[in-house]
CSV table of C-alpha atoms in Angstrom, one decimal:
chain,number,residue,atom,x,y,z
A,112,MET,CA,54.3,-100.1,-6.7
A,113,THR,CA,54.3,-96.3,-6.7
A,114,ASP,CA,56.3,-94.2,-4.4
A,115,ALA,CA,53.1,-93.1,-2.6
A,116,SER,CA,51.9,-96.7,-2.1
A,117,GLU,CA,55.4,-97.8,-0.9
A,118,LYS,CA,55.4,-95.0,1.7
A,119,THR,CA,51.9,-96.2,2.8
A,120,ALA,CA,53.1,-99.8,3.1
A,121,ASP,CA,56.3,-98.7,5.0
A,122,ALA,CA,54.2,-96.6,7.4
A,123,ALA,CA,51.9,-99.6,8.1
A,124,ASN,CA,54.9,-101.9,8.7
A,125,ASP,CA,56.4,-99.3,11.0
A,126,LYS,CA,53.5,-99.6,13.3
A,127,VAL,CA,54.3,-101.6,16.4
A,128,GLY,CA,52.0,-104.6,17.0
A,129,VAL,CA,50.8,-105.2,20.6
A,130,VAL,CA,49.9,-108.4,22.4
A,131,ILE,CA,47.9,-107.8,25.6
A,132,VAL,CA,47.8,-110.9,27.9
A,133,ALA,CA,44.5,-111.1,29.7
A,134,ALA,CA,43.6,-114.8,29.9
A,135,GLY,CA,44.6,-115.4,33.5
A,136,ARG,CA,42.2,-116.2,36.3
A,137,GLY,CA,43.8,-113.9,38.9
A,138,ALA,CA,42.8,-116.0,41.9
A,139,ARG,CA,45.1,-114.0,44.2
A,140,ALA,CA,43.1,-110.9,43.7
A,141,GLY,CA,39.8,-112.4,44.5
A,142,GLN,CA,36.9,-113.2,42.3
A,143,ALA,CA,34.1,-111.0,43.6
A,144,ASP,CA,33.9,-109.0,40.3
A,145,GLY,CA,35.5,-111.6,38.1
A,146,PRO,CA,39.2,-112.0,37.2
A,147,LYS,CA,41.4,-109.1,38.2
A,148,GLN,CA,41.7,-107.7,34.7
A,149,TYR,CA,37.9,-107.0,34.8
A,150,GLN,CA,37.7,-105.5,38.2
A,151,ARG,CA,37.0,-101.8,38.4
A,152,ILE,CA,39.4,-99.1,39.4
A,153,GLY,CA,38.3,-95.5,39.3
A,154,GLY,CA,35.0,-96.6,37.8
A,155,ARG,CA,36.4,-98.5,34.8
A,156,ALA,CA,37.7,-102.1,34.3
A,157,VAL,CA,41.5,-102.6,34.6
A,158,ILE,CA,41.7,-103.9,31.1
A,159,ALA,CA,39.8,-101.0,29.6
A,160,ARG,CA,42.4,-98.6,31.0
A,161,THR,CA,45.3,-100.7,29.6
A,162,LEU,CA,43.7,-100.9,26.2
A,163,GLU,CA,43.1,-97.2,26.0
A,164,THR,CA,46.8,-96.4,26.6
A,165,PHE,CA,48.0,-98.6,23.7
A,166,LEU,CA,45.2,-97.8,21.3
A,167,SER,CA,45.8,-94.1,21.7
A,168,HIS,CA,49.6,-94.3,21.3
A,169,PRO,CA,50.7,-92.9,17.9
A,170,LYS,CA,53.3,-95.6,17.3
A,171,THR,CA,51.3,-98.7,18.0
A,172,GLY,CA,49.3,-100.6,15.3
A,173,PRO,CA,47.3,-103.8,15.4
A,174,VAL,CA,46.5,-105.0,19.0
A,175,ALA,CA,45.7,-108.6,19.8
A,176,VAL,CA,44.2,-109.4,23.2
A,177,ALA,CA,44.4,-113.0,24.6
A,178,ILE,CA,41.4,-113.7,26.7
A,179,HIS,CA,40.0,-116.7,28.5
A,180,ALA,CA,37.3,-118.7,26.7
A,181,ASP,CA,34.9,-118.0,29.6
A,182,ASP,CA,35.4,-114.2,29.4
A,183,ARG,CA,34.1,-113.3,26.0
A,184,ASP,CA,31.1,-111.3,27.4
A,185,LEU,CA,33.2,-109.9,30.3
A,186,PHE,CA,35.7,-108.6,27.8
A,187,ARG,CA,33.2,-107.0,25.5
A,188,GLN,CA,31.4,-105.3,28.4
A,189,ALA,CA,34.7,-104.1,29.9
A,190,ALA,CA,36.3,-102.9,26.6
A,191,GLY,CA,33.1,-101.2,25.2
A,192,ALA,CA,33.7,-99.7,21.8
A,193,ASP,CA,37.4,-100.6,22.0
A,194,ALA,CA,36.4,-104.3,21.7
A,195,ASP,CA,35.9,-103.7,18.0
A,196,ARG,CA,39.3,-102.1,17.6
A,197,VAL,CA,41.3,-105.1,18.7
A,198,ILE,CA,41.8,-108.8,17.7
A,199,ALA,CA,40.4,-110.9,20.5
A,200,VAL,CA,41.9,-114.4,20.6
A,201,ILE,CA,41.3,-117.2,23.1
A,202,GLY,CA,44.4,-117.6,25.2
A,203,GLY,CA,46.2,-120.8,26.3
A,204,VAL,CA,46.7,-122.6,29.6
A,205,SER,CA,49.7,-120.4,30.5
A,206,ARG,CA,51.0,-116.9,29.9
A,207,GLN,CA,53.5,-118.3,27.4
A,208,ALA,CA,50.9,-120.1,25.4
A,209,SER,CA,48.6,-117.0,25.4
A,210,VAL,CA,51.4,-114.8,24.1
A,211,ARG,CA,52.2,-117.3,21.3
A,212,LEU,CA,48.5,-117.3,20.2
A,213,GLY,CA,48.5,-113.5,20.3
A,214,LEU,CA,51.6,-113.3,18.1
A,215,LEU,CA,50.0,-115.8,15.6
A,216,ALA,CA,46.9,-113.5,15.5
A,217,LEU,CA,49.2,-110.6,14.4
A,218,ARG,CA,51.1,-112.7,11.8
A,219,ASP,CA,49.0,-111.6,8.8
A,220,HIS,CA,49.5,-107.9,9.8
A,221,ALA,CA,53.3,-108.5,9.7
A,222,PRO,CA,54.4,-105.8,12.1
A,223,GLY,CA,58.1,-105.2,12.2
A,224,ARG,CA,58.1,-104.9,16.0
A,225,VAL,CA,55.8,-106.1,18.8
A,226,LEU,CA,55.2,-105.2,22.4
A,227,VAL,CA,53.9,-107.8,24.9
A,228,HIS,CA,52.1,-106.4,27.9
A,229,ASP,CA,50.2,-107.6,30.9
A,230,ALA,CA,46.6,-106.4,31.0
A,231,VAL,CA,46.9,-105.9,34.8
A,232,ARG,CA,49.5,-103.2,34.4
A,233,PRO,CA,47.1,-100.3,33.8
A,234,PHE,CA,49.4,-97.5,34.8
A,235,VAL,CA,51.8,-97.9,31.9
A,236,ASP,CA,52.4,-94.5,30.2
A,237,ALA,CA,53.3,-93.3,26.8
A,238,ALA,CA,56.9,-92.3,27.8
A,239,LEU,CA,57.6,-95.9,28.9
A,240,ILE,CA,56.2,-97.3,25.7
A,241,ASP,CA,58.3,-94.9,23.7
A,242,ARG,CA,61.5,-95.9,25.6
A,243,THR,CA,60.7,-99.6,25.0
A,244,ILE,CA,60.0,-99.2,21.3
A,245,ALA,CA,63.1,-97.1,20.7
A,246,ALA,CA,65.4,-99.8,22.1
A,247,ILE,CA,64.0,-102.6,19.8
A,248,GLY,CA,66.5,-103.5,17.1
A,249,GLU,CA,66.5,-105.9,14.1
A,250,ARG,CA,67.8,-108.7,16.4
A,251,GLN,CA,67.4,-107.1,19.8
A,252,GLY,CA,64.6,-106.9,22.3
A,253,SER,CA,64.0,-104.4,25.1
A,254,LEU,CA,62.9,-104.8,28.6
A,255,PRO,CA,61.7,-102.0,31.0
A,256,ALA,CA,63.0,-102.8,34.5
A,257,LEU,CA,63.8,-101.3,37.9
A,258,PRO,CA,66.9,-101.9,39.9
A,259,VAL,CA,66.2,-104.1,42.9
A,260,ALA,CA,66.3,-101.9,46.0
A,261,ASP,CA,65.5,-104.4,48.7
A,262,THR,CA,68.2,-106.6,50.3
A,263,LEU,CA,67.7,-110.1,48.9
A,264,LYS,CA,67.9,-113.3,51.0
A,265,ARG,CA,68.1,-116.9,49.8
A,266,GLU,CA,66.1,-119.4,51.9
A,267,SER,CA,67.4,-122.8,52.8
A,268,ALA,CA,65.2,-126.0,52.7
A,269,ALA,CA,64.8,-125.6,56.5
A,270,GLY,CA,63.3,-122.2,56.1
A,271,MET,CA,66.4,-120.3,57.4
A,272,ILE,CA,68.5,-117.6,55.7
A,273,GLU,CA,71.1,-119.4,53.6
A,274,GLU,CA,72.8,-116.4,52.2
A,275,THR,CA,72.5,-112.7,51.3
A,276,VAL,CA,72.3,-112.3,47.5
A,277,PRO,CA,74.2,-109.3,46.1
A,278,ARG,CA,71.7,-107.1,44.4
A,279,THR,CA,74.3,-105.4,42.1
A,280,GLY,CA,73.0,-105.7,38.5
A,281,LEU,CA,69.6,-107.2,39.6
A,282,HIS,CA,66.5,-105.8,38.1
A,283,ALA,CA,62.7,-106.3,38.5
A,284,ALA,CA,61.2,-106.9,35.1
A,285,GLN,CA,58.1,-105.0,33.9
A,286,THR,CA,56.1,-105.0,30.7
A,287,PRO,CA,55.6,-104.0,27.9
A,288,GLN,CA,58.6,-106.0,26.6
A,289,GLY,CA,59.5,-105.2,23.0
A,290,PHE,CA,61.0,-107.4,20.3
A,291,PRO,CA,61.5,-107.7,16.6
A,292,PHE,CA,58.3,-109.5,15.6
A,293,TRP,CA,59.5,-112.4,13.5
A,294,PRO,CA,62.4,-113.5,15.8
A,295,LEU,CA,60.1,-113.5,18.8
A,296,LEU,CA,57.4,-115.5,17.0
A,297,ALA,CA,60.0,-118.0,15.8
A,298,ALA,CA,61.3,-118.4,19.4
A,299,HIS,CA,57.8,-119.0,20.7
A,300,GLU,CA,57.1,-121.5,17.9
A,301,LYS,CA,60.3,-123.4,18.6
A,302,ALA,CA,59.6,-123.5,22.4
A,303,HIS,CA,56.1,-124.8,21.6
A,304,HIS,CA,57.3,-127.6,19.4
A,305,LEU,CA,59.9,-128.6,21.8
A,306,GLY,CA,57.4,-128.7,24.7
A,307,LYS,CA,59.2,-126.0,26.7
A,308,ALA,CA,56.5,-124.3,28.6
A,309,ASP,CA,58.2,-122.9,31.7
A,310,PHE,CA,59.2,-119.4,30.6
A,311,THR,CA,57.7,-116.7,32.9
A,312,ASP,CA,58.1,-113.8,30.5
A,313,ASP,CA,59.2,-113.1,26.9
A,314,ALA,CA,62.6,-111.8,27.8
A,315,ALA,CA,63.3,-115.3,29.2
A,316,ILE,CA,62.3,-116.9,25.9
A,317,ALA,CA,64.4,-114.3,24.0
A,318,GLU,CA,67.4,-115.2,26.3
A,319,TRP,CA,66.8,-118.9,25.5
A,320,ALA,CA,66.7,-118.2,21.8
A,321,HIS,CA,69.9,-116.1,22.0
A,322,ILE,CA,68.1,-112.8,21.2
A,323,PRO,CA,69.8,-110.0,23.2
A,324,VAL,CA,67.6,-107.9,25.3
A,325,LYS,CA,68.5,-104.3,26.3
A,326,ILE,CA,67.2,-103.0,29.7
A,327,VAL,CA,65.5,-99.6,29.6
A,328,ALA,CA,64.3,-97.6,32.5
A,329,GLY,CA,61.0,-98.9,33.9
A,330,SER,CA,58.5,-96.9,36.0
A,331,PRO,CA,57.7,-97.3,39.7
A,332,ASP,CA,54.1,-96.4,38.8
A,333,ASN,CA,53.9,-99.3,36.3
A,334,ILE,CA,52.8,-101.8,39.0
A,335,LYS,CA,51.2,-105.2,38.3
A,336,LEU,CA,47.9,-105.6,40.1
A,337,THR,CA,48.3,-109.0,41.7
A,338,TRP,CA,46.6,-109.0,45.1
A,339,ALA,CA,43.2,-107.7,46.3
A,340,ARG,CA,45.0,-104.9,48.1
A,341,ASP,CA,46.6,-103.8,44.8
A,342,ILE,CA,43.1,-103.4,43.3
A,343,ALA,CA,41.9,-101.4,46.3
A,344,MET,CA,44.9,-99.1,46.2
A,345,ALA,CA,44.6,-98.6,42.4
A,346,ASP,CA,40.9,-97.7,42.8
A,347,GLN,CA,41.7,-95.3,45.6
A,348,ARG,CA,44.5,-93.7,43.5
A,349,LEU,CA,42.2,-93.2,40.5
A,350,SER,CA,39.2,-92.2,42.5
A,351,GLY,CA,41.1,-89.5,44.3
A,352,GLU,CA,39.7,-90.8,47.6
A,353,ARG,CA,41.3,-90.2,51.0
A,354,PRO,CA,41.9,-93.4,53.1
A,355,ARG,CA,38.8,-94.5,54.9
A,356,PHE,CA,38.6,-95.5,58.5
A,357,PRO,CA,37.5,-99.1,58.9
A,358,ASP,CA,34.0,-99.5,60.2
A,359,ILE,CA,34.1,-102.7,62.2
A,360,ARG,CA,31.0,-103.4,64.3
A,361,THR,CA,30.4,-106.1,66.9
A,362,GLY,CA,26.9,-107.3,67.9
A,363,ASN,CA,25.9,-109.4,70.9
A,364,GLY,CA,22.9,-111.7,71.3
A,365,TYR,CA,21.5,-113.7,74.2
A,366,ASP,CA,18.7,-116.3,74.3
A,367,VAL,CA,17.3,-119.0,76.6
A,368,HIS,CA,14.7,-121.7,76.1
A,369,ALA,CA,13.2,-124.1,78.6
A,370,PHE,CA,13.0,-127.9,78.2
A,371,GLU,CA,9.8,-129.8,77.6
A,372,PRO,CA,9.2,-133.5,76.8
A,373,GLY,CA,10.6,-134.6,73.5
A,374,ASP,CA,13.3,-136.7,71.8
A,375,HIS,CA,15.8,-134.2,70.5
A,376,VAL,CA,17.1,-130.6,70.6
A,377,THR,CA,18.1,-128.4,67.7
A,378,LEU,CA,21.2,-126.5,68.3
A,379,CYS,CA,23.0,-124.3,65.7
A,380,GLY,CA,20.9,-126.0,63.0
A,381,VAL,CA,21.8,-129.6,64.0
A,382,ALA,CA,19.3,-132.0,65.5
A,383,ILE,CA,20.8,-133.8,68.5
A,384,PRO,CA,19.1,-136.8,70.1
A,385,HIS,CA,18.0,-136.0,73.7
A,386,ASP,CA,15.4,-137.1,76.2
A,387,LYS,CA,13.9,-133.5,76.1
A,388,LYS,CA,13.3,-130.8,73.6
A,389,LEU,CA,13.4,-127.0,73.8
A,390,SER,CA,10.2,-125.2,74.1
A,391,GLY,CA,9.5,-122.3,71.6
A,392,HIS,CA,7.3,-121.0,68.9
A,393,SER,CA,9.8,-122.0,66.2
A,394,ASP,CA,12.2,-124.9,66.5
A,395,ALA,CA,13.6,-123.1,69.6
A,396,ASP,CA,17.2,-123.2,68.3
A,397,VAL,CA,18.7,-121.1,71.1
A,398,GLY,CA,22.1,-120.8,69.4
A,399,LEU,CA,20.7,-119.4,66.1
A,400,HIS,CA,18.3,-117.1,67.9
A,401,ALA,CA,21.2,-115.5,69.8
A,402,LEU,CA,23.2,-115.2,66.6
A,403,THR,CA,20.3,-113.6,64.8
A,404,ASP,CA,20.1,-110.9,67.4
A,405,ALA,CA,23.9,-110.4,67.2
A,406,LEU,CA,23.8,-109.9,63.4
A,407,LEU,CA,20.9,-107.5,63.6
A,408,ALA,CA,22.7,-105.5,66.3
A,409,THR,CA,25.6,-104.7,63.9
A,410,CYS,CA,23.3,-102.7,61.6
A,411,GLY,CA,20.8,-101.3,64.1
A,412,ALA,CA,18.0,-103.5,62.8
A,413,ASP,CA,16.1,-104.1,66.1
A,414,ASP,CA,15.8,-107.7,67.3
A,415,ILE,CA,14.5,-111.1,66.3
A,416,GLY,CA,11.1,-110.5,67.8
A,417,THR,CA,10.6,-107.5,65.6
A,418,HIS,CA,11.2,-109.4,62.4
A,419,PHE,CA,9.7,-112.7,63.5
A,420,PRO,CA,7.1,-112.1,66.3
A,421,PRO,CA,6.1,-115.2,68.2
A,422,SER,CA,2.5,-114.1,67.8
A,423,ASP,CA,2.7,-114.7,64.1
A,424,PRO,CA,1.4,-118.3,63.3
A,425,GLN,CA,3.6,-118.6,60.1
A,426,TRP,CA,6.7,-119.0,62.3
A,427,LYS,CA,5.2,-121.9,64.3
A,428,GLY,CA,7.8,-124.7,64.1
A,429,ALA,CA,9.9,-122.8,61.6
A,430,ALA,CA,13.6,-123.7,61.1
A,431,SER,CA,15.7,-121.0,62.8
A,432,ARG,CA,18.1,-120.9,59.9
A,433,ILE,CA,15.4,-118.7,58.2
A,434,PHE,CA,16.0,-116.1,60.9
A,435,VAL,CA,19.8,-116.2,60.6
A,436,GLU,CA,19.7,-116.0,56.8
A,437,HIS,CA,17.3,-113.0,56.9
A,438,ALA,CA,19.6,-111.2,59.4
A,439,ALA,CA,22.7,-111.9,57.2
A,440,LYS,CA,20.8,-110.6,54.1
A,441,LEU,CA,20.0,-107.3,56.0
A,442,VAL,CA,23.7,-107.0,56.9
A,443,ARG,CA,24.8,-107.4,53.3
A,444,GLU,CA,22.2,-105.1,51.9
A,445,ARG,CA,23.7,-102.4,54.1
A,446,GLY,CA,27.1,-103.1,52.7
A,447,GLY,CA,28.4,-105.3,55.6
A,448,ARG,CA,30.7,-108.3,55.3
A,449,ILE,CA,30.4,-110.9,58.1
A,450,ALA,CA,33.9,-111.4,59.4
A,451,ASN,CA,33.3,-113.7,62.4
A,452,ALA,CA,30.5,-115.5,64.3
A,453,ASP,CA,31.1,-116.8,67.8
A,454,ILE,CA,28.5,-118.8,69.8
A,455,THR,CA,28.7,-120.2,73.3
A,456,LEU,CA,26.1,-122.8,74.3
A,457,ILE,CA,25.5,-123.1,78.1
A,458,CYS,CA,24.0,-126.4,79.1
A,459,GLU,CA,24.6,-129.5,81.2
A,460,ALA,CA,23.3,-131.8,78.5
A,461,PRO,CA,23.4,-132.8,75.7
A,462,ARG,CA,27.0,-133.0,74.8
A,463,VAL,CA,27.9,-130.5,72.0
A,464,GLY,CA,31.4,-131.6,71.2
A,465,PRO,CA,30.5,-134.5,68.9
A,466,HIS,CA,28.3,-132.3,66.8
A,467,ARG,CA,30.5,-129.2,66.6
A,468,ALA,CA,31.8,-130.0,63.1
A,469,ALA,CA,28.3,-130.4,61.7
A,470,MET,CA,27.2,-127.2,63.4
A,471,THR,CA,30.2,-125.3,61.9
A,472,ALA,CA,29.4,-126.6,58.4
A,473,THR,CA,25.8,-125.6,58.8
A,474,LEU,CA,26.6,-122.1,59.9
A,475,SER,CA,29.2,-121.7,57.2
A,476,ALA,CA,26.5,-122.4,54.6
A,477,MET,CA,24.0,-120.0,56.3
A,478,LEU,CA,26.4,-117.1,56.6
A,479,GLY,CA,28.4,-117.6,53.5
A,480,ILE,CA,31.7,-117.5,55.3
A,481,SER,CA,34.5,-120.0,55.7
A,482,PRO,CA,34.5,-122.4,58.7
A,483,ASP,CA,37.6,-120.8,60.2
A,484,ARG,CA,35.5,-117.7,60.8
A,485,ILE,CA,33.1,-119.6,63.0
A,486,SER,CA,33.5,-120.6,66.6
A,487,ILE,CA,31.1,-122.8,68.5
A,488,LYS,CA,31.8,-123.5,72.2
A,489,ALA,CA,30.0,-125.2,75.0
A,490,THR,CA,30.2,-124.9,78.7
A,491,THR,CA,28.2,-126.0,81.7
A,492,ASN,CA,26.8,-123.8,84.5
A,493,GLU,CA,28.5,-125.9,87.2
A,494,LYS,CA,25.1,-127.2,88.3
A,495,LEU,CA,24.0,-123.7,89.3
A,496,GLY,CA,20.7,-122.0,88.4
A,497,PHE,CA,18.1,-123.2,85.9
A,498,VAL,CA,20.8,-124.4,83.5
A,499,GLY,CA,22.5,-126.3,86.3
A,500,ARG,CA,19.2,-127.9,87.2
A,501,GLU,CA,18.8,-128.9,83.5
A,502,GLU,CA,15.7,-126.9,83.1
A,503,GLY,CA,16.8,-125.3,79.8
A,504,ILE,CA,19.7,-124.1,77.6
A,505,ALA,CA,21.1,-120.6,77.2
A,506,ALA,CA,23.3,-119.2,74.4
A,507,ILE,CA,25.5,-116.1,73.9
A,508,ALA,CA,26.5,-115.0,70.4
A,509,THR,CA,28.8,-112.4,69.1
A,510,ALA,CA,29.1,-111.3,65.4
A,511,SER,CA,31.7,-109.1,63.9
A,512,VAL,CA,30.8,-107.3,60.6
A,513,VAL,CA,32.9,-105.0,58.4
A,514,PHE,CA,31.0,-102.1,56.8
A,515,PRO,CA,32.3,-99.5,54.3
A,516,GLY,CA,34.4,-97.0,56.2
A,517,ASP,CA,33.9,-93.3,56.4
A,518,VAL,CA,36.3,-90.7,55.0
A,519,PRO,CA,37.9,-88.8,57.9
A,520,GLU,CA,37.1,-85.1,58.2
């Protein structure tokens, strides 16, 4: 080999390999836009920002990204042109398994050193990467970490404070964590073959494999996006937005229908046997009619009669869930998120209690919200008025909806 080719080979081996771990499901952050590594902050996917930092660093070389088998299209869409600059591998059932598969993908490139980084730490910077790389030795790893600032308490089995834990010498670990490549791969392979799968980061595997790890200064900006609020704060930070005032709106609805001869009433989407039925152009579900008006009120969309006039024959005998689902759709089209629905049914009979669970489940499906955000109550009118004389049923509904907030002046 010539001197020139030897220098080229040395330069290639001097490049630091990178494993980006991105195979998790990120359930704690919500799934509205997919796993958290694919959610957008400042107009770009989290993982795209992470990749850009490592691909642009002058000391990093081959980059392997461990992704979930279901995320191939998500990854390519998020990474864009950078998808062709990395080695995408299907990750394992745990973070540890994914790192091992990423290391194996780099084996043919034989980097002398390697960094392992969480895809959901998009605020890692070049200076932190430099510090981590500089501390990697032939048989030594490096770990960016921050001293623990909070007072730590150990909890007893009874949920009480058992003791205060001295925080001297305690650190919160970050990534990227750096290691000599071959010793780290050997440690992962040994753990895999022994069935040891409970390591939460690579520094823990290194400790188990007797690879010393040097602590370097971490960065308070290098946060891990774990919860939905972390994503929102990161987006706000990158978008340069000022905090928004929450726009929470409440709408009320009231409806009443008289009885007529029949064999059942429909209340909140559930048919209840009764010796009368409610009179109306549709199925006369007084609870759903009141709820429809409440939802429409939150976005200034007039009332149920405007959208479904009784004079229109197409609504004769119609199921009132059509009305509720239409109102909920209008709310969502305007950016609203239904937070709560509360319905009070006012009648002497029939009894509502035995049917409350079925009503709640039906409303949950209609509104697309969890049952704990729905309240259905019933009360009598103490034998007073038309309700007390069992001439009909009345209903009052309240809906709470959260709309995108306004930036304060």
